[in-house]
Amino acid sequence: IMRLNGENIQLHGNGKIIGDKHIHTGTKGEWGMGVILAKCKNIDIYDLTIKDCWGDCIYIGTESTDVRINNCTLIDGRRQGISITSADGIYISNCRISKVQGTAPQYGIDVEPNKGDTVDNIVIENVEIYDCHGGILSNGKAKNAQIGSIILKGCKIHNCDAKYPIVLQKGDSVGVYNCYVDAEERTAILFQDLESVYARDNILVSKNKQPIKVLFCKKKKIINNNILK
């Protein structure tokens, strides 16, 4: 619906950006974005509601830098709430993301560089994700793709039905601090194929024998996490 391609742009207000998910006449494709950022620098998006998109509510790509998304409500995206595919310096804060469902991966936030792309310096803070298939996903699996640093702070994830509400895979450094994840019978967080993992002071509601699963990570520090059965 809106394509941003430039520098020093602010997109804000008390309005709504509404897609056509519920009246879309086709059944294929997933590129109906609410807002797409391409080769953007120094962008602020705040105080908006974006909903009912055929693809993602917000898509950040094509080497975008210094993007801040604050106090936005993202509802009923078909593919993702927010996708980050080619970017450096993204700060997402105080947002509410709900009802993402329709076509995979169906996560609130997906950090997933495309072939040959890089994503680095991502901070996600005080974001609530609920009633989605999954919460937060990162994966640098594409050929010659790279994920640098990702930090999650003070996020809340509940009422998601994916196998892992938080999945962080194939990257350099990830940190998860002071987050709340209600995983019910499942593992709350999966760390896999990462150079460095730090998880501290999280509250995880999980009856699984492995509330936190760490696979093939070189450095790991898991401390002071509160597991509620």
XYZ file of N, CA, C and O in Angstrom, residues 111 119-123 138 146-152 168-177 191 193-198 217 219:
132
model
N 13.156 -12.268 11.098
C 14.436 -11.720 10.652
C 15.065 -12.790 9.764
O 15.596 -13.779 10.256
N 21.628 -8.940 7.582
C 20.827 -8.241 8.587
C 21.667 -8.134 9.850
O 22.225 -9.135 10.315
N 21.774 -6.926 10.418
C 22.633 -6.741 11.586
C 22.064 -5.634 12.474
O 21.297 -4.776 12.028
N 22.462 -5.687 13.747
C 22.099 -4.657 14.733
C 20.584 -4.472 14.826
O 20.036 -3.399 14.565
N 19.920 -5.557 15.226
C 18.472 -5.562 15.393
C 18.145 -5.566 16.880
O 18.623 -6.426 17.624
N 17.323 -4.620 17.321
C 16.853 -4.582 18.702
C 15.324 -4.597 18.689
O 14.695 -3.760 18.029
N 14.246 -15.930 13.605
C 15.379 -15.459 12.801
C 16.076 -16.667 12.210
O 16.219 -17.701 12.874
N 23.666 -13.556 5.878
C 24.336 -13.415 7.169
C 23.456 -12.633 8.134
O 22.868 -11.607 7.768
N 23.385 -13.119 9.374
C 22.726 -12.387 10.461
C 23.784 -12.055 11.501
O 24.513 -12.934 11.964
N 23.873 -10.771 11.868
C 24.839 -10.332 12.867
C 24.266 -10.384 14.272
O 24.086 -11.460 14.847
N 23.927 -9.244 14.837
C 23.459 -9.152 16.216
C 21.948 -8.950 16.286
O 21.381 -8.096 15.598
N 21.305 -9.729 17.155
C 19.882 -9.566 17.456
C 19.708 -9.552 18.964
O 20.208 -10.433 19.667
N 18.979 -8.563 19.476
C 18.691 -8.468 20.905
C 17.187 -8.357 21.102
O 16.522 -7.512 20.484
N 16.646 -9.208 21.979
C 15.248 -9.131 22.396
C 15.220 -8.715 23.865
O 15.875 -9.339 24.694
N 15.641 -18.838 17.011
C 16.786 -18.019 16.609
C 17.846 -18.970 16.065
O 18.477 -19.719 16.814
N 18.074 -18.917 14.730
C 18.919 -19.897 14.062
C 19.900 -19.246 13.097
O 19.607 -18.207 12.491
N 21.062 -19.870 12.945
C 22.034 -19.541 11.903
C 22.375 -18.047 11.871
O 21.998 -17.315 10.964
N 23.102 -17.607 12.896
C 23.529 -16.222 12.968
C 24.730 -16.082 13.885
O 25.304 -17.070 14.347
N 25.105 -14.848 14.151
C 26.279 -14.579 14.976
C 25.916 -14.484 16.459
O 26.103 -15.419 17.216
N 25.358 -13.362 16.885
C 25.143 -13.098 18.301
C 23.675 -12.795 18.581
O 23.074 -11.931 17.935
N 23.097 -13.517 19.563
C 21.731 -13.220 19.977
C 21.672 -13.100 21.492
O 22.358 -13.826 22.220
N 20.847 -12.175 21.966
C 20.613 -12.007 23.392
C 19.131 -11.882 23.660
O 18.430 -11.153 22.942
N 18.642 -12.597 24.666
C 17.223 -12.541 25.044
C 17.158 -12.205 26.526
O 17.624 -12.986 27.366
N 16.576 -11.051 26.848
C 16.594 -10.536 28.216
C 15.193 -10.127 28.667
O 14.455 -9.449 27.934
N 17.537 -22.025 20.340
C 18.766 -21.426 19.828
C 19.494 -22.501 19.029
O 19.792 -23.563 19.567
N 22.651 -23.242 15.869
C 23.671 -22.839 14.893
C 24.024 -21.358 15.015
O 24.036 -20.618 14.027
N 24.335 -20.935 16.237
C 24.686 -19.552 16.517
C 26.098 -19.476 17.082
O 26.558 -20.386 17.769
N 26.772 -18.378 16.823
C 28.109 -18.178 17.375
C 28.053 -17.903 18.872
O 28.857 -18.406 19.641
N 27.078 -17.084 19.298
C 27.007 -16.672 20.704
C 25.557 -16.516 21.139
O 24.746 -15.915 20.422
N 25.232 -17.072 22.313
C 23.885 -17.012 22.879
C 23.963 -16.501 24.310
O 24.785 -16.968 25.104
N 23.077 -15.554 24.653
C 22.977 -15.066 26.030
C 21.492 -14.925 26.364
O 20.779 -14.146 25.722
N 25.553 -24.411 19.214
C 25.963 -23.024 19.446
C 27.351 -23.032 20.095
O 27.605 -23.804 21.023
N 29.172 -20.488 21.775
C 29.264 -19.878 23.102
C 27.854 -19.677 23.634
O 26.981 -19.162 22.939
